[in-house]
C-alpha cells in the first residue's frame, strides 16, 4: 500500500479493510496527508506528536466548524456553532464547559455507578443464561442507558429510546440504520432528539430535579441564563458523546479479549492490573477515530503548508498506535505503562465524560472478572460503516462461566 492510494473517506476501509495498516503507511510516508474528497478534501494528521500538538493549539486549529467531517457545522451560520460545547472555541467554550461540567462531578457519578451496575447485572444474567448472544446488542447498550437514566432523569425504556436515536445519528453513514439519504437521516434524527430534549426542558422547568437539564436551566454564562438553544444543543452533545462511545468500546474490549486470550487470562489471574488494563482498552479501541479542526491561519506542519480554512483531521486511532510513542504499539498489553493515549483527546476539549466512560468500562470489567466469564466468537462480527466511530454493530459470541 502506498500513501497516495489511501482514502480515509472510503468507508469500505473501515468495514472490510485494515485502517491500522493504512495509518501505519501514512505515519511513515505522509504524516501530514492531503486526502482529496468529492467536494474538496481534508488534511490527515496521523503521528502522535502532530495530533497532540494540534489539540494543544486551539487558536490555530478551531472547533467552531464542528469536529466531524462533512458534519452539520461547516457553515458558520449553523445554529450549533459557538453554542455547543464541542463546536465552540474559548473563551465561550470555557464558560459553557464550566456549566456542563456540573453534571459530571463525582457526586453525580456516585449515583450513576449503582444504576449502571444494576442494568448491566440483569443483562449479563440474561446473556449468561442463554449461553451468549450479540454482545453489541444485548449487553453493551446497558452501560450508557444507566448513565443517561441518571444524567437526564429518565427511566430505562426512555433512556434506551434516546440511545437508539443517538445511535442512528452517529451511524448515519451506516446502511443498517436507514434507507433514505445520509443527510436526511442525520437532520431528521437530530430534530427528533432535540424535540425530546425540548420536552425534558418543559418538564424540568415545571419540576426541577438533579439532572443535566435542571442544572443547565439554572446555569449562567457571562452573567445571563443559558439560552434555550444552548441548553438543547449541549444536552444533545452529552447524549451523543455518551451514548455511542462506551458501548462500542465495551464491545471492542470483548473482541480484543477473544483475540488475545493470553492477556485476558492475565487479567483474570490478577485483577489488580485493572487500572492499566482499562487504559490499554481505551488506547487499543480508540473508538473516536478522529476529530476535525479548521485552520484559522496558514500554518506549516512537517514541511507542508496548510491554508487558512482547511479542514484538518486529528487521528486519535493512529496516534495511539504510533511506534514513536508506544513501544510495541501493535501489541495489546494490559500492563502497559506509561500509557498516555489520546483516546479522549487532550487540552480544553478533552472528553468531559472521561470519568463516566472509565466508570462504565471498569464496572463491566469487574462484572466479567467476578463472574469468571470467558467468550468465544459465534459468528462474524460486523463493523460500523463510519470513519468517525470505530465500532461493531454486531458481535455474536458464546459465553461460559469458568476458568481458562
Ligand atoms: C470511550 C468513551 C469515550 C471516548 C473515546 C470519547 C472521546 C472523546 C474525544 C476524543 C473528545 C474530544 C473532542 C474534541 O477535542 O473535539 C470528547 C469530547 C466530549 N465527550 Fe467524549 N468520549 C467518550 C465518552 C464520553 C461520555 C461517556 C460522554 C458523556 C456522558 C462524553 C461526552 C463528551 C462531550 C460533551 C465532549 C465535548 C467536550 C468539549 O468540547 O469540551 N464522552 N470525547
PDB file of N, CA, C and O in Angstrom, residues 156-227:
ATOM      1  N   UNK A 156     -35.561   3.474  32.351  1.00  0.00           N
ATOM      2  CA  UNK A 156     -34.742   2.659  31.456  1.00  0.00           C
ATOM      3  C   UNK A 156     -35.251   2.673  30.016  1.00  0.00           C
ATOM      4  O   UNK A 156     -34.474   2.784  29.076  1.00  0.00           O
ATOM      5  N   UNK A 157     -36.578   2.600  29.837  1.00  0.00           N
ATOM      6  CA  UNK A 157     -37.077   2.494  28.457  1.00  0.00           C
ATOM      7  C   UNK A 157     -36.890   3.818  27.720  1.00  0.00           C
ATOM      8  O   UNK A 157     -36.524   3.829  26.537  1.00  0.00           O
ATOM      9  N   UNK A 158     -37.054   4.958  28.404  1.00  0.00           N
ATOM     10  CA  UNK A 158     -36.792   6.240  27.734  1.00  0.00           C
ATOM     11  C   UNK A 158     -35.300   6.404  27.442  1.00  0.00           C
ATOM     12  O   UNK A 158     -34.911   6.956  26.410  1.00  0.00           O
ATOM     13  N   UNK A 159     -34.466   5.939  28.376  1.00  0.00           N
ATOM     14  CA  UNK A 159     -33.018   6.028  28.157  1.00  0.00           C
ATOM     15  C   UNK A 159     -32.633   5.192  26.929  1.00  0.00           C
ATOM     16  O   UNK A 159     -31.834   5.627  26.088  1.00  0.00           O
ATOM     17  N   UNK A 160     -33.240   4.011  26.802  1.00  0.00           N
ATOM     18  CA  UNK A 160     -32.927   3.158  25.642  1.00  0.00           C
ATOM     19  C   UNK A 160     -33.450   3.782  24.347  1.00  0.00           C
ATOM     20  O   UNK A 160     -32.829   3.657  23.288  1.00  0.00           O
ATOM     21  N   UNK A 161     -34.584   4.483  24.428  1.00  0.00           N
ATOM     22  CA  UNK A 161     -35.122   5.156  23.247  1.00  0.00           C
ATOM     23  C   UNK A 161     -34.152   6.256  22.781  1.00  0.00           C
ATOM     24  O   UNK A 161     -33.808   6.349  21.591  1.00  0.00           O
ATOM     25  N   UNK A 162     -33.685   7.056  23.732  1.00  0.00           N
ATOM     26  CA  UNK A 162     -32.727   8.125  23.403  1.00  0.00           C
ATOM     27  C   UNK A 162     -31.446   7.530  22.812  1.00  0.00           C
ATOM     28  O   UNK A 162     -30.881   8.047  21.839  1.00  0.00           O
ATOM     29  N   UNK A 163     -31.050   6.425  23.390  1.00  0.00           N
ATOM     30  CA  UNK A 163     -29.859   5.737  22.900  1.00  0.00           C
ATOM     31  C   UNK A 163     -30.033   5.328  21.432  1.00  0.00           C
ATOM     32  O   UNK A 163     -29.141   5.511  20.606  1.00  0.00           O
ATOM     33  N   UNK A 164     -31.196   4.806  21.111  1.00  0.00           N
ATOM     34  CA  UNK A 164     -31.480   4.379  19.737  1.00  0.00           C
ATOM     35  C   UNK A 164     -31.378   5.557  18.769  1.00  0.00           C
ATOM     36  O   UNK A 164     -30.830   5.431  17.669  1.00  0.00           O
ATOM     37  N   UNK A 165     -31.872   6.709  19.199  1.00  0.00           N
ATOM     38  CA  UNK A 165     -31.831   7.885  18.326  1.00  0.00           C
ATOM     39  C   UNK A 165     -30.398   8.364  18.098  1.00  0.00           C
ATOM     40  O   UNK A 165     -30.002   8.656  16.960  1.00  0.00           O
ATOM     41  N   UNK A 166     -29.619   8.441  19.172  1.00  0.00           N
ATOM     42  CA  UNK A 166     -28.245   8.933  19.006  1.00  0.00           C
ATOM     43  C   UNK A 166     -27.438   7.950  18.168  1.00  0.00           C
ATOM     44  O   UNK A 166     -26.553   8.338  17.424  1.00  0.00           O
ATOM     45  N   UNK A 167     -27.781   6.708  18.276  1.00  0.00           N
ATOM     46  CA  UNK A 167     -27.129   5.678  17.505  1.00  0.00           C
ATOM     47  C   UNK A 167     -27.346   5.913  16.008  1.00  0.00           C
ATOM     48  O   UNK A 167     -26.442   5.815  15.206  1.00  0.00           O
ATOM     49  N   UNK A 168     -28.594   6.232  15.683  1.00  0.00           N
ATOM     50  CA  UNK A 168     -28.932   6.476  14.284  1.00  0.00           C
ATOM     51  C   UNK A 168     -28.197   7.720  13.782  1.00  0.00           C
ATOM     52  O   UNK A 168     -27.743   7.795  12.660  1.00  0.00           O
ATOM     53  N   UNK A 169     -28.053   8.699  14.681  1.00  0.00           N
ATOM     54  CA  UNK A 169     -27.406   9.947  14.282  1.00  0.00           C
ATOM     55  C   UNK A 169     -25.920   9.724  13.991  1.00  0.00           C
ATOM     56  O   UNK A 169     -25.400  10.166  12.970  1.00  0.00           O
ATOM     57  N   UNK A 170     -25.248   9.003  14.888  1.00  0.00           N
ATOM     58  CA  UNK A 170     -23.813   8.771  14.702  1.00  0.00           C
ATOM     59  C   UNK A 170     -23.568   7.818  13.544  1.00  0.00           C
ATOM     60  O   UNK A 170     -22.647   7.982  12.764  1.00  0.00           O
ATOM     61  N   UNK A 171     -24.440   6.841  13.413  1.00  0.00           N
ATOM     62  CA  UNK A 171     -24.242   5.835  12.369  1.00  0.00           C
ATOM     63  C   UNK A 171     -24.911   6.235  11.070  1.00  0.00           C
ATOM     64  O   UNK A 171     -25.256   5.378  10.274  1.00  0.00           O
ATOM     65  N   UNK A 172     -25.078   7.551  10.856  1.00  0.00           N
ATOM     66  CA  UNK A 172     -25.864   7.979   9.707  1.00  0.00           C
ATOM     67  C   UNK A 172     -25.281   7.517   8.384  1.00  0.00           C
ATOM     68  O   UNK A 172     -25.957   7.485   7.387  1.00  0.00           O
ATOM     69  N   UNK A 173     -24.001   7.124   8.395  1.00  0.00           N
ATOM     70  CA  UNK A 173     -23.417   6.619   7.160  1.00  0.00           C
ATOM     71  C   UNK A 173     -23.657   5.123   6.993  1.00  0.00           C
ATOM     72  O   UNK A 173     -23.293   4.536   5.995  1.00  0.00           O
ATOM     73  N   UNK A 174     -24.234   4.518   8.035  1.00  0.00           N
ATOM     74  CA  UNK A 174     -24.359   3.066   8.035  1.00  0.00           C
ATOM     75  C   UNK A 174     -25.713   2.612   7.491  1.00  0.00           C
ATOM     76  O   UNK A 174     -26.745   3.010   8.019  1.00  0.00           O
ATOM     77  N   UNK A 175     -25.714   1.759   6.459  1.00  0.00           N
ATOM     78  CA  UNK A 175     -26.988   1.328   5.881  1.00  0.00           C
ATOM     79  C   UNK A 175     -27.864   0.583   6.881  1.00  0.00           C
ATOM     80  O   UNK A 175     -29.082   0.526   6.715  1.00  0.00           O
ATOM     81  N   UNK A 176     -27.252   0.041   7.946  1.00  0.00           N
ATOM     82  CA  UNK A 176     -28.058  -0.690   8.932  1.00  0.00           C
ATOM     83  C   UNK A 176     -29.099   0.219   9.578  1.00  0.00           C
ATOM     84  O   UNK A 176     -30.103  -0.243  10.081  1.00  0.00           O
ATOM     85  N   UNK A 177     -28.853   1.520   9.584  1.00  0.00           N
ATOM     86  CA  UNK A 177     -29.729   2.413  10.319  1.00  0.00           C
ATOM     87  C   UNK A 177     -30.753   3.153   9.466  1.00  0.00           C
ATOM     88  O   UNK A 177     -31.603   3.836   9.974  1.00  0.00           O
ATOM     89  N   UNK A 178     -30.651   3.088   8.160  1.00  0.00           N
ATOM     90  CA  UNK A 178     -31.586   3.901   7.381  1.00  0.00           C
ATOM     91  C   UNK A 178     -31.696   3.459   5.928  1.00  0.00           C
ATOM     92  O   UNK A 178     -30.851   2.749   5.419  1.00  0.00           O
ATOM     93  N   UNK A 179     -32.764   3.958   5.295  1.00  0.00           N
ATOM     94  CA  UNK A 179     -32.940   3.671   3.884  1.00  0.00           C
ATOM     95  C   UNK A 179     -32.814   4.961   3.062  1.00  0.00           C
ATOM     96  O   UNK A 179     -32.483   4.930   1.893  1.00  0.00           O
ATOM     97  N   UNK A 180     -33.094   6.098   3.672  1.00  0.00           N
ATOM     98  CA  UNK A 180     -33.067   7.372   2.935  1.00  0.00           C
ATOM     99  C   UNK A 180     -31.631   7.875   2.778  1.00  0.00           C
ATOM    100  O   UNK A 180     -30.678   7.166   3.081  1.00  0.00           O
ATOM    101  N   UNK A 181     -31.484   9.076   2.279  1.00  0.00           N
ATOM    102  CA  UNK A 181     -30.128   9.594   2.075  1.00  0.00           C
ATOM    103  C   UNK A 181     -29.531   9.991   3.416  1.00  0.00           C
ATOM    104  O   UNK A 181     -30.233  10.296   4.375  1.00  0.00           O
ATOM    105  N   UNK A 182     -28.196  10.012   3.453  1.00  0.00           N
ATOM    106  CA  UNK A 182     -27.485  10.268   4.702  1.00  0.00           C
ATOM    107  C   UNK A 182     -27.917  11.570   5.379  1.00  0.00           C
ATOM    108  O   UNK A 182     -28.202  11.608   6.554  1.00  0.00           O
ATOM    109  N   UNK A 183     -27.909  12.649   4.612  1.00  0.00           N
ATOM    110  CA  UNK A 183     -28.160  13.960   5.227  1.00  0.00           C
ATOM    111  C   UNK A 183     -29.565  14.059   5.803  1.00  0.00           C
ATOM    112  O   UNK A 183     -29.752  14.630   6.866  1.00  0.00           O
ATOM    113  N   UNK A 184     -30.532  13.464   5.076  1.00  0.00           N
ATOM    114  CA  UNK A 184     -31.912  13.496   5.574  1.00  0.00           C
ATOM    115  C   UNK A 184     -32.011  12.805   6.924  1.00  0.00           C
ATOM    116  O   UNK A 184     -32.662  13.285   7.839  1.00  0.00           O
ATOM    117  N   UNK A 185     -31.341  11.654   7.004  1.00  0.00           N
ATOM    118  CA  UNK A 185     -31.403  10.883   8.251  1.00  0.00           C
ATOM    119  C   UNK A 185     -30.762  11.664   9.382  1.00  0.00           C
ATOM    120  O   UNK A 185     -31.305  11.792  10.478  1.00  0.00           O
ATOM    121  N   UNK A 186     -29.590  12.239   9.090  1.00  0.00           N
ATOM    122  CA  UNK A 186     -28.879  12.994  10.110  1.00  0.00           C
ATOM    123  C   UNK A 186     -29.755  14.130  10.622  1.00  0.00           C
ATOM    124  O   UNK A 186     -29.951  14.305  11.824  1.00  0.00           O
ATOM    125  N   UNK A 187     -30.322  14.898   9.679  1.00  0.00           N
ATOM    126  CA  UNK A 187     -31.126  16.061  10.062  1.00  0.00           C
ATOM    127  C   UNK A 187     -32.377  15.625  10.815  1.00  0.00           C
ATOM    128  O   UNK A 187     -32.699  16.163  11.878  1.00  0.00           O
ATOM    129  N   UNK A 188     -33.079  14.612  10.291  1.00  0.00           N
ATOM    130  CA  UNK A 188     -34.337  14.188  10.918  1.00  0.00           C
ATOM    131  C   UNK A 188     -34.084  13.649  12.323  1.00  0.00           C
ATOM    132  O   UNK A 188     -34.841  13.926  13.258  1.00  0.00           O
ATOM    133  N   UNK A 189     -32.993  12.904  12.486  1.00  0.00           N
ATOM    134  CA  UNK A 189     -32.714  12.322  13.797  1.00  0.00           C
ATOM    135  C   UNK A 189     -32.346  13.406  14.791  1.00  0.00           C
ATOM    136  O   UNK A 189     -32.770  13.386  15.952  1.00  0.00           O
ATOM    137  N   UNK A 190     -31.546  14.373  14.310  1.00  0.00           N
ATOM    138  CA  UNK A 190     -31.157  15.476  15.189  1.00  0.00           C
ATOM    139  C   UNK A 190     -32.404  16.216  15.701  1.00  0.00           C
ATOM    140  O   UNK A 190     -32.505  16.538  16.868  1.00  0.00           O
ATOM    141  N   UNK A 191     -33.359  16.419  14.789  1.00  0.00           N
ATOM    142  CA  UNK A 191     -34.594  17.118  15.162  1.00  0.00           C
ATOM    143  C   UNK A 191     -35.355  16.301  16.205  1.00  0.00           C
ATOM    144  O   UNK A 191     -35.853  16.827  17.201  1.00  0.00           O
ATOM    145  N   UNK A 192     -35.395  14.984  15.993  1.00  0.00           N
ATOM    146  CA  UNK A 192     -36.118  14.119  16.921  1.00  0.00           C
ATOM    147  C   UNK A 192     -35.502  14.167  18.326  1.00  0.00           C
ATOM    148  O   UNK A 192     -36.219  14.248  19.330  1.00  0.00           O
ATOM    149  N   UNK A 193     -34.169  14.174  18.374  1.00  0.00           N
ATOM    150  CA  UNK A 193     -33.518  14.227  19.691  1.00  0.00           C
ATOM    151  C   UNK A 193     -33.763  15.596  20.335  1.00  0.00           C
ATOM    152  O   UNK A 193     -34.067  15.694  21.521  1.00  0.00           O
ATOM    153  N   UNK A 194     -33.651  16.645  19.520  1.00  0.00           N
ATOM    154  CA  UNK A 194     -33.872  17.991  20.077  1.00  0.00           C
ATOM    155  C   UNK A 194     -35.309  18.139  20.581  1.00  0.00           C
ATOM    156  O   UNK A 194     -35.553  18.776  21.605  1.00  0.00           O
ATOM    157  N   UNK A 195     -36.262  17.524  19.887  1.00  0.00           N
ATOM    158  CA  UNK A 195     -37.660  17.561  20.346  1.00  0.00           C
ATOM    159  C   UNK A 195     -37.788  16.903  21.715  1.00  0.00           C
ATOM    160  O   UNK A 195     -38.464  17.400  22.610  1.00  0.00           O
ATOM    161  N   UNK A 196     -37.121  15.751  21.818  1.00  0.00           N
ATOM    162  CA  UNK A 196     -37.163  15.023  23.088  1.00  0.00           C
ATOM    163  C   UNK A 196     -36.537  15.866  24.212  1.00  0.00           C
ATOM    164  O   UNK A 196     -37.077  15.955  25.315  1.00  0.00           O
ATOM    165  N   UNK A 197     -35.408  16.527  23.888  1.00  0.00           N
ATOM    166  CA  UNK A 197     -34.753  17.378  24.880  1.00  0.00           C
ATOM    167  C   UNK A 197     -35.654  18.565  25.243  1.00  0.00           C
ATOM    168  O   UNK A 197     -35.706  18.988  26.399  1.00  0.00           O
ATOM    169  N   UNK A 198     -36.334  19.122  24.226  1.00  0.00           N
ATOM    170  CA  UNK A 198     -37.209  20.276  24.464  1.00  0.00           C
ATOM    171  C   UNK A 198     -38.330  19.881  25.425  1.00  0.00           C
ATOM    172  O   UNK A 198     -38.713  20.646  26.315  1.00  0.00           O
ATOM    173  N   UNK A 199     -38.827  18.660  25.264  1.00  0.00           N
ATOM    174  CA  UNK A 199     -39.861  18.156  26.161  1.00  0.00           C
ATOM    175  C   UNK A 199     -39.310  18.052  27.593  1.00  0.00           C
ATOM    176  O   UNK A 199     -39.981  18.417  28.567  1.00  0.00           O
ATOM    177  N   UNK A 200     -38.061  17.583  27.693  1.00  0.00           N
ATOM    178  CA  UNK A 200     -37.441  17.487  29.022  1.00  0.00           C
ATOM    179  C   UNK A 200     -37.290  18.869  29.645  1.00  0.00           C
ATOM    180  O   UNK A 200     -37.496  19.055  30.847  1.00  0.00           O
ATOM    181  N   UNK A 201     -36.912  19.866  28.813  1.00  0.00           N
ATOM    182  CA  UNK A 201     -36.769  21.237  29.325  1.00  0.00           C
ATOM    183  C   UNK A 201     -38.103  21.693  29.915  1.00  0.00           C
ATOM    184  O   UNK A 201     -38.164  22.235  31.024  1.00  0.00           O
ATOM    185  N   UNK A 202     -39.203  21.442  29.175  1.00  0.00           N
ATOM    186  CA  UNK A 202     -40.527  21.848  29.672  1.00  0.00           C
ATOM    187  C   UNK A 202     -40.841  21.165  31.017  1.00  0.00           C
ATOM    188  O   UNK A 202     -41.290  21.794  31.957  1.00  0.00           O
ATOM    189  N   UNK A 203     -40.557  19.873  31.068  1.00  0.00           N
ATOM    190  CA  UNK A 203     -40.840  19.122  32.300  1.00  0.00           C
ATOM    191  C   UNK A 203     -40.033  19.641  33.487  1.00  0.00           C
ATOM    192  O   UNK A 203     -40.559  19.844  34.578  1.00  0.00           O
ATOM    193  N   UNK A 204     -38.723  19.873  33.254  1.00  0.00           N
ATOM    194  CA  UNK A 204     -37.844  20.289  34.364  1.00  0.00           C
ATOM    195  C   UNK A 204     -38.083  21.737  34.769  1.00  0.00           C
ATOM    196  O   UNK A 204     -37.780  22.117  35.895  1.00  0.00           O
ATOM    197  N   UNK A 205     -38.619  22.538  33.832  1.00  0.00           N
ATOM    198  CA  UNK A 205     -38.971  23.906  34.221  1.00  0.00           C
ATOM    199  C   UNK A 205     -40.070  23.860  35.279  1.00  0.00           C
ATOM    200  O   UNK A 205     -40.071  24.618  36.226  1.00  0.00           O
ATOM    201  N   UNK A 206     -40.998  22.930  35.061  1.00  0.00           N
ATOM    202  CA  UNK A 206     -42.111  22.793  35.999  1.00  0.00           C
ATOM    203  C   UNK A 206     -41.657  22.121  37.297  1.00  0.00           C
ATOM    204  O   UNK A 206     -41.974  22.569  38.375  1.00  0.00           O
ATOM    205  N   UNK A 207     -40.900  21.023  37.161  1.00  0.00           N
ATOM    206  CA  UNK A 207     -40.426  20.369  38.386  1.00  0.00           C
ATOM    207  C   UNK A 207     -38.954  19.970  38.231  1.00  0.00           C
ATOM    208  O   UNK A 207     -38.639  18.921  37.666  1.00  0.00           O
ATOM    209  N   UNK A 208     -38.070  20.841  38.729  1.00  0.00           N
ATOM    210  CA  UNK A 208     -36.623  20.605  38.589  1.00  0.00           C
ATOM    211  C   UNK A 208     -36.157  19.378  39.363  1.00  0.00           C
ATOM    212  O   UNK A 208     -36.775  19.017  40.377  1.00  0.00           O
ATOM    213  N   UNK A 209     -35.105  18.758  38.868  1.00  0.00           N
ATOM    214  CA  UNK A 209     -34.512  17.607  39.555  1.00  0.00           C
ATOM    215  C   UNK A 209     -33.018  17.820  39.680  1.00  0.00           C
ATOM    216  O   UNK A 209     -32.554  18.965  39.739  1.00  0.00           O
ATOM    217  N   UNK A 210     -32.265  16.702  39.687  1.00  0.00           N
ATOM    218  CA  UNK A 210     -30.805  16.814  39.842  1.00  0.00           C
ATOM    219  C   UNK A 210     -30.093  16.499  38.529  1.00  0.00           C
ATOM    220  O   UNK A 210     -28.910  16.243  38.501  1.00  0.00           O
ATOM    221  N   UNK A 211     -30.849  16.493  37.435  1.00  0.00           N
ATOM    222  CA  UNK A 211     -30.320  16.067  36.152  1.00  0.00           C
ATOM    223  C   UNK A 211     -29.672  17.224  35.390  1.00  0.00           C
ATOM    224  O   UNK A 211     -29.771  18.383  35.790  1.00  0.00           O
ATOM    225  N   UNK A 212     -29.056  16.875  34.238  1.00  0.00           N
ATOM    226  CA  UNK A 212     -28.334  17.873  33.435  1.00  0.00           C
ATOM    227  C   UNK A 212     -29.236  19.020  32.984  1.00  0.00           C
ATOM    228  O   UNK A 212     -28.850  20.192  33.054  1.00  0.00           O
ATOM    229  N   UNK A 213     -30.452  18.696  32.542  1.00  0.00           N
ATOM    230  CA  UNK A 213     -31.352  19.740  32.058  1.00  0.00           C
ATOM    231  C   UNK A 213     -31.655  20.730  33.192  1.00  0.00           C
ATOM    232  O   UNK A 213     -31.569  21.955  33.011  1.00  0.00           O
ATOM    233  N   UNK A 214     -31.961  20.211  34.368  1.00  0.00           N
ATOM    234  CA  UNK A 214     -32.246  21.082  35.516  1.00  0.00           C
ATOM    235  C   UNK A 214     -31.027  21.933  35.856  1.00  0.00           C
ATOM    236  O   UNK A 214     -31.151  23.116  36.184  1.00  0.00           O
ATOM    237  N   UNK A 215     -29.849  21.327  35.777  1.00  0.00           N
ATOM    238  CA  UNK A 215     -28.611  22.067  36.076  1.00  0.00           C
ATOM    239  C   UNK A 215     -28.437  23.212  35.073  1.00  0.00           C
ATOM    240  O   UNK A 215     -28.183  24.356  35.448  1.00  0.00           O
ATOM    241  N   UNK A 216     -28.638  22.912  33.791  1.00  0.00           N
ATOM    242  CA  UNK A 216     -28.412  23.946  32.773  1.00  0.00           C
ATOM    243  C   UNK A 216     -29.486  25.034  32.821  1.00  0.00           C
ATOM    244  O   UNK A 216     -29.232  26.180  32.443  1.00  0.00           O
ATOM    245  N   UNK A 217     -30.669  24.687  33.305  1.00  0.00           N
ATOM    246  CA  UNK A 217     -31.730  25.698  33.405  1.00  0.00           C
ATOM    247  C   UNK A 217     -31.371  26.797  34.410  1.00  0.00           C
ATOM    248  O   UNK A 217     -31.866  27.913  34.329  1.00  0.00           O
ATOM    249  N   UNK A 218     -30.499  26.461  35.362  1.00  0.00           N
ATOM    250  CA  UNK A 218     -30.116  27.489  36.346  1.00  0.00           C
ATOM    251  C   UNK A 218     -28.722  28.053  36.041  1.00  0.00           C
ATOM    252  O   UNK A 218     -28.202  28.871  36.785  1.00  0.00           O
ATOM    253  N   UNK A 219     -28.110  27.590  34.947  1.00  0.00           N
ATOM    254  CA  UNK A 219     -26.723  27.986  34.666  1.00  0.00           C
ATOM    255  C   UNK A 219     -26.646  29.398  34.104  1.00  0.00           C
ATOM    256  O   UNK A 219     -27.537  29.838  33.389  1.00  0.00           O
ATOM    257  N   UNK A 220     -25.554  30.076  34.441  1.00  0.00           N
ATOM    258  CA  UNK A 220     -25.329  31.417  33.888  1.00  0.00           C
ATOM    259  C   UNK A 220     -24.031  31.423  33.095  1.00  0.00           C
ATOM    260  O   UNK A 220     -23.026  30.885  33.521  1.00  0.00           O
ATOM    261  N   UNK A 221     -24.088  32.033  31.905  1.00  0.00           N
ATOM    262  CA  UNK A 221     -22.900  32.193  31.073  1.00  0.00           C
ATOM    263  C   UNK A 221     -22.768  33.684  30.801  1.00  0.00           C
ATOM    264  O   UNK A 221     -23.695  34.294  30.264  1.00  0.00           O
ATOM    265  N   UNK A 222     -21.646  34.261  31.206  1.00  0.00           N
ATOM    266  CA  UNK A 222     -21.436  35.698  31.032  1.00  0.00           C
ATOM    267  C   UNK A 222     -22.536  36.524  31.701  1.00  0.00           C
ATOM    268  O   UNK A 222     -23.052  37.485  31.122  1.00  0.00           O
ATOM    269  N   UNK A 223     -22.940  36.112  32.868  1.00  0.00           N
ATOM    270  CA  UNK A 223     -23.917  36.884  33.626  1.00  0.00           C
ATOM    271  C   UNK A 223     -25.350  36.776  33.130  1.00  0.00           C
ATOM    272  O   UNK A 223     -26.229  37.497  33.591  1.00  0.00           O
ATOM    273  N   UNK A 224     -25.616  35.886  32.172  1.00  0.00           N
ATOM    274  CA  UNK A 224     -27.011  35.693  31.753  1.00  0.00           C
ATOM    275  C   UNK A 224     -27.324  34.198  31.713  1.00  0.00           C
ATOM    276  O   UNK A 224     -26.424  33.372  31.590  1.00  0.00           O
ATOM    277  N   UNK A 225     -28.605  33.898  31.840  1.00  0.00           N
ATOM    278  CA  UNK A 225     -29.027  32.496  31.788  1.00  0.00           C
ATOM    279  C   UNK A 225     -28.688  31.896  30.426  1.00  0.00           C
ATOM    280  O   UNK A 225     -28.698  32.608  29.415  1.00  0.00           O
ATOM    281  N   UNK A 226     -28.407  30.611  30.380  1.00  0.00           N
ATOM    282  CA  UNK A 226     -28.159  29.954  29.090  1.00  0.00           C
ATOM    283  C   UNK A 226     -29.438  30.026  28.262  1.00  0.00           C
ATOM    284  O   UNK A 226     -30.539  29.881  28.802  1.00  0.00           O
ATOM    285  N   UNK A 227     -29.278  30.239  26.969  1.00  0.00           N
ATOM    286  CA  UNK A 227     -30.466  30.291  26.113  1.00  0.00           C
ATOM    287  C   UNK A 227     -31.016  28.876  25.934  1.00  0.00           C
ATOM    288  O   UNK A 227     -30.317  27.885  26.186  1.00  0.00           O
TER     289      UNK A 227
END
